[in-house]
Short mmCIF file of C-alpha atoms in Angstrom, two decimals:
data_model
loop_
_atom_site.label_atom_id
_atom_site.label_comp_id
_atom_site.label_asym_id
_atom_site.label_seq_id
_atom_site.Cartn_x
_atom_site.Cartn_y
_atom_site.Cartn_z
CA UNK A 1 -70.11 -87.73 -28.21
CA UNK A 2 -70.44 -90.76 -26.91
CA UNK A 3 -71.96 -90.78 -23.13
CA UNK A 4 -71.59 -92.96 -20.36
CA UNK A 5 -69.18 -95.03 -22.27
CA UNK A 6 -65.89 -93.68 -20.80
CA UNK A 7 -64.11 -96.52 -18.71
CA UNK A 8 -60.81 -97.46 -17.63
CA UNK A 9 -60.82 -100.68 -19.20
CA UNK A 10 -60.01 -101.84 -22.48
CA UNK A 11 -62.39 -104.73 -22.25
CA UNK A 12 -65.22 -104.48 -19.65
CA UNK A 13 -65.17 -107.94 -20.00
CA UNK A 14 -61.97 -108.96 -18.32
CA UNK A 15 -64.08 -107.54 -15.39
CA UNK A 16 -67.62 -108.23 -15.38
CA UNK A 17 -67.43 -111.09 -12.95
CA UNK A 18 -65.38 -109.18 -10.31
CA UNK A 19 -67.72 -106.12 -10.35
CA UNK A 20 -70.22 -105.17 -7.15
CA UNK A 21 -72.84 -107.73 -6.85
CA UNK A 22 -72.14 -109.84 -9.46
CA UNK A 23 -71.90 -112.97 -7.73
CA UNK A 24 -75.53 -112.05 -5.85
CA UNK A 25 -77.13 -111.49 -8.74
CA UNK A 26 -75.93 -114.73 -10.53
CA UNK A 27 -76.92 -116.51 -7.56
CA UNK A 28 -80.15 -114.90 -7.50
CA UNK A 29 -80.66 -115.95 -11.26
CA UNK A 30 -80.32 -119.53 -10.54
CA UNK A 31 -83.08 -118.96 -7.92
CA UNK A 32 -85.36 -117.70 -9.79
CA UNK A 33 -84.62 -120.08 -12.98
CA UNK A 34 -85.51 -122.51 -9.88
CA UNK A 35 -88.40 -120.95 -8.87
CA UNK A 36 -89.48 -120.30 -12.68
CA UNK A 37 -89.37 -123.83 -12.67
CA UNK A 38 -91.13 -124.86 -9.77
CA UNK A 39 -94.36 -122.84 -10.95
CA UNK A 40 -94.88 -125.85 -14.07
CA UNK A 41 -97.98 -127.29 -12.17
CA UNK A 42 -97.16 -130.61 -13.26
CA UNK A 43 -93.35 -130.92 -13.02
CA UNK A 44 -92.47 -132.65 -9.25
CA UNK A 45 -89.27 -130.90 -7.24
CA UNK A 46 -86.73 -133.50 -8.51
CA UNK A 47 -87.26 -133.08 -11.95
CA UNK A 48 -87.10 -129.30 -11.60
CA UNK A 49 -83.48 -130.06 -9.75
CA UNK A 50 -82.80 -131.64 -12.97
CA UNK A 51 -83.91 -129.23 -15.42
CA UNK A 52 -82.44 -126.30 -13.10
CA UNK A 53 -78.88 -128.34 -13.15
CA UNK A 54 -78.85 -129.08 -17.13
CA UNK A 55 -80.35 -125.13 -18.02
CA UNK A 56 -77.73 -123.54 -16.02
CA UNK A 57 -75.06 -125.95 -17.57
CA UNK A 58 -76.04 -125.63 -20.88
CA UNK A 59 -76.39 -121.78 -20.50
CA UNK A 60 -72.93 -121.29 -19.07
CA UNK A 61 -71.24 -123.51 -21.43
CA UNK A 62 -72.87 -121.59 -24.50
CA UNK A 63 -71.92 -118.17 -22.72
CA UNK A 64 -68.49 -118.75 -21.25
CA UNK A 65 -66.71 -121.36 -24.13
CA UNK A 66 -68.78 -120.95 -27.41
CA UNK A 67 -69.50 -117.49 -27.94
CA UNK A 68 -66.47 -115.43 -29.29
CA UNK A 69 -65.93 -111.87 -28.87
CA UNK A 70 -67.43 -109.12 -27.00
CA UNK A 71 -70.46 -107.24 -27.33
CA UNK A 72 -68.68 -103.62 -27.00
CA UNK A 73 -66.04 -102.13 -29.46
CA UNK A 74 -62.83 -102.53 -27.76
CA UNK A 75 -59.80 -100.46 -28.87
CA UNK A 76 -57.23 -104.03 -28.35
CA UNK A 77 -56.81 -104.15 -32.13
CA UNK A 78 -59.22 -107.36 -32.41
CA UNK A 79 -57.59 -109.37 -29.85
CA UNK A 80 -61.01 -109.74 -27.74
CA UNK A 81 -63.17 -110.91 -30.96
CA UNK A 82 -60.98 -114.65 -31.05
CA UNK A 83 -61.21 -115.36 -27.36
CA UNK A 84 -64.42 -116.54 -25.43
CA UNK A 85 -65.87 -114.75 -22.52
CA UNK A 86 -63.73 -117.58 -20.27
CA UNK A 87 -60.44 -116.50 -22.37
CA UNK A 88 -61.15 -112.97 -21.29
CA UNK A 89 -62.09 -113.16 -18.18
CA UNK A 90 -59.49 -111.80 -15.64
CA UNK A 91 -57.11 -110.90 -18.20
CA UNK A 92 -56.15 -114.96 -18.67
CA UNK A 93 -55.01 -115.13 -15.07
CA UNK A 94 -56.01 -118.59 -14.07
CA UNK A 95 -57.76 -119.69 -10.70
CA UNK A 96 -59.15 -115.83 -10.00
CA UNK A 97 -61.80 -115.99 -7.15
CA UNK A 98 -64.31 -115.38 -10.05
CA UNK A 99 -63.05 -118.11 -11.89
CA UNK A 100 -62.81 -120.40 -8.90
CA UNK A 101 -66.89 -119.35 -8.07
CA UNK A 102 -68.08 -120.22 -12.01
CA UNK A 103 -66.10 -124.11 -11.21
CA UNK A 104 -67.80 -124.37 -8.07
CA UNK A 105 -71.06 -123.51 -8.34
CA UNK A 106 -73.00 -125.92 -10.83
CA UNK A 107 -70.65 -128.62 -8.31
CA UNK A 108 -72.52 -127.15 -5.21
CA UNK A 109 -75.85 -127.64 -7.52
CA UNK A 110 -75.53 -130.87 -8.46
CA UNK A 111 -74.30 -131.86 -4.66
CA UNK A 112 -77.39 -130.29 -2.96
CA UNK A 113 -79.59 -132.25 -5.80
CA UNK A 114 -79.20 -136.01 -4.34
CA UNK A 115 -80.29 -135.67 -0.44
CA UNK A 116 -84.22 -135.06 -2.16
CA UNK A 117 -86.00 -137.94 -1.11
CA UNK A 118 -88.35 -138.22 -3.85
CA UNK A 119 -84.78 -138.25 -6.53
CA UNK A 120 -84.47 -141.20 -8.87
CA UNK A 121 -81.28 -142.40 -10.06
CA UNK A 122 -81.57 -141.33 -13.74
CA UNK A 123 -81.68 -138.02 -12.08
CA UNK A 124 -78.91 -137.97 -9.94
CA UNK A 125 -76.66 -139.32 -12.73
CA UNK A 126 -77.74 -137.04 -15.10
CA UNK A 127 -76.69 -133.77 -13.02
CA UNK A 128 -73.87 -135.48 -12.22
CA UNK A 129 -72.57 -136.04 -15.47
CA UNK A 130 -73.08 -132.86 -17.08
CA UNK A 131 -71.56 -131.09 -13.93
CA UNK A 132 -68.21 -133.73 -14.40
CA UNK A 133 -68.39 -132.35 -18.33
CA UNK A 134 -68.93 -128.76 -17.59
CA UNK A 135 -66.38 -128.66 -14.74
CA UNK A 136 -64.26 -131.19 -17.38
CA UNK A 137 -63.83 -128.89 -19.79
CA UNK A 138 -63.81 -125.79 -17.70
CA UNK A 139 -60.80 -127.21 -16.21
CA UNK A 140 -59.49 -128.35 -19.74
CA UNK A 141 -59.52 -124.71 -20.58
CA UNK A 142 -57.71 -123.84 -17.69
CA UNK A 143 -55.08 -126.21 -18.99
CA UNK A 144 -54.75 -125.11 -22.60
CA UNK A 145 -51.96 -122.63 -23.56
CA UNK A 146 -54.92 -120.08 -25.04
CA UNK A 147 -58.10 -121.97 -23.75
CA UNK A 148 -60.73 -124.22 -24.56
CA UNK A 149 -60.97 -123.88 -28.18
CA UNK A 150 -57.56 -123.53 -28.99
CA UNK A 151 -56.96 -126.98 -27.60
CA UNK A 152 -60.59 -128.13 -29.69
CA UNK A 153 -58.97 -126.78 -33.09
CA UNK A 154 -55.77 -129.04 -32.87
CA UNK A 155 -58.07 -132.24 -32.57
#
């Protein structure tokens, strides 16, 4: 018997982002990846900006357009195990409020970073341009008949 696992969805993960306190609780985790951060004695507040901005890039770009599948056993036939998490997110539906919140955020990271006074230029460019290629190709996939790395395979 298998307990706790009844749901009403085929794939929990057409919903994860829309469930209670999601949002809050990704928010939180770029806090504390912040504050995490800000505890290296000798690392000064821009640089942590900078690593904050390219860790929570890098993270969601692994998690949302590389990794295939999902981690439960979904009765869809298979469909889910071809399809990233961004694929299966909402069902497909483009420009959800969740979807909408993963485009914005790293944006809203990387425009908070320049008004530090201490931030050099190297810095500032940086975060910029891995936020233009993360929102880039999180906007690609929007564009693509079946996502990201359907439109990567025909290269």
């Amino acid at each position: 018997m298998n307990v706790g696992t009844a749901h009403s969805e085929v794939n929990p993960n057409t919903r994860v982002m829309n469930s209670r306190g999601m949002w809050l609780s990704y928010i939180l985790g770029i806090g504390l990846l912040h504050v995490i951060l800000l505890s290296i004695p000798f690392a000064s507040v821009p640089v942590v900006w900078t690593l904050t901005n390219l860790i929570h890039n890098l993270c969601m770009y692994l998690l949302l357009h590389t990794v295939k599948g999902t981690p439960f056993e979904t009765p869809d036939q298979g469909k889910a195990r071809l399809l990233t998490h961004w694929e299966q997110m909402d069902y497909g539906v483009q420009f959800t409020a969740s979807r909408k919140f993963l485009t914005i955020t790293p944006i809203v990271l990387m425009v908070c970073f320049p008004f530090l006074p201490d931030a050099t230029t190297w810095q500032i460019t940086t975060c910029e341009q891995t936020t233009a290629d993360t929102s880039a190709l999180w906007t690609g996939a929007a564009r693509a008949p079946s996502g990201l790395n359907t439109s990567l395979e025909r290269l």
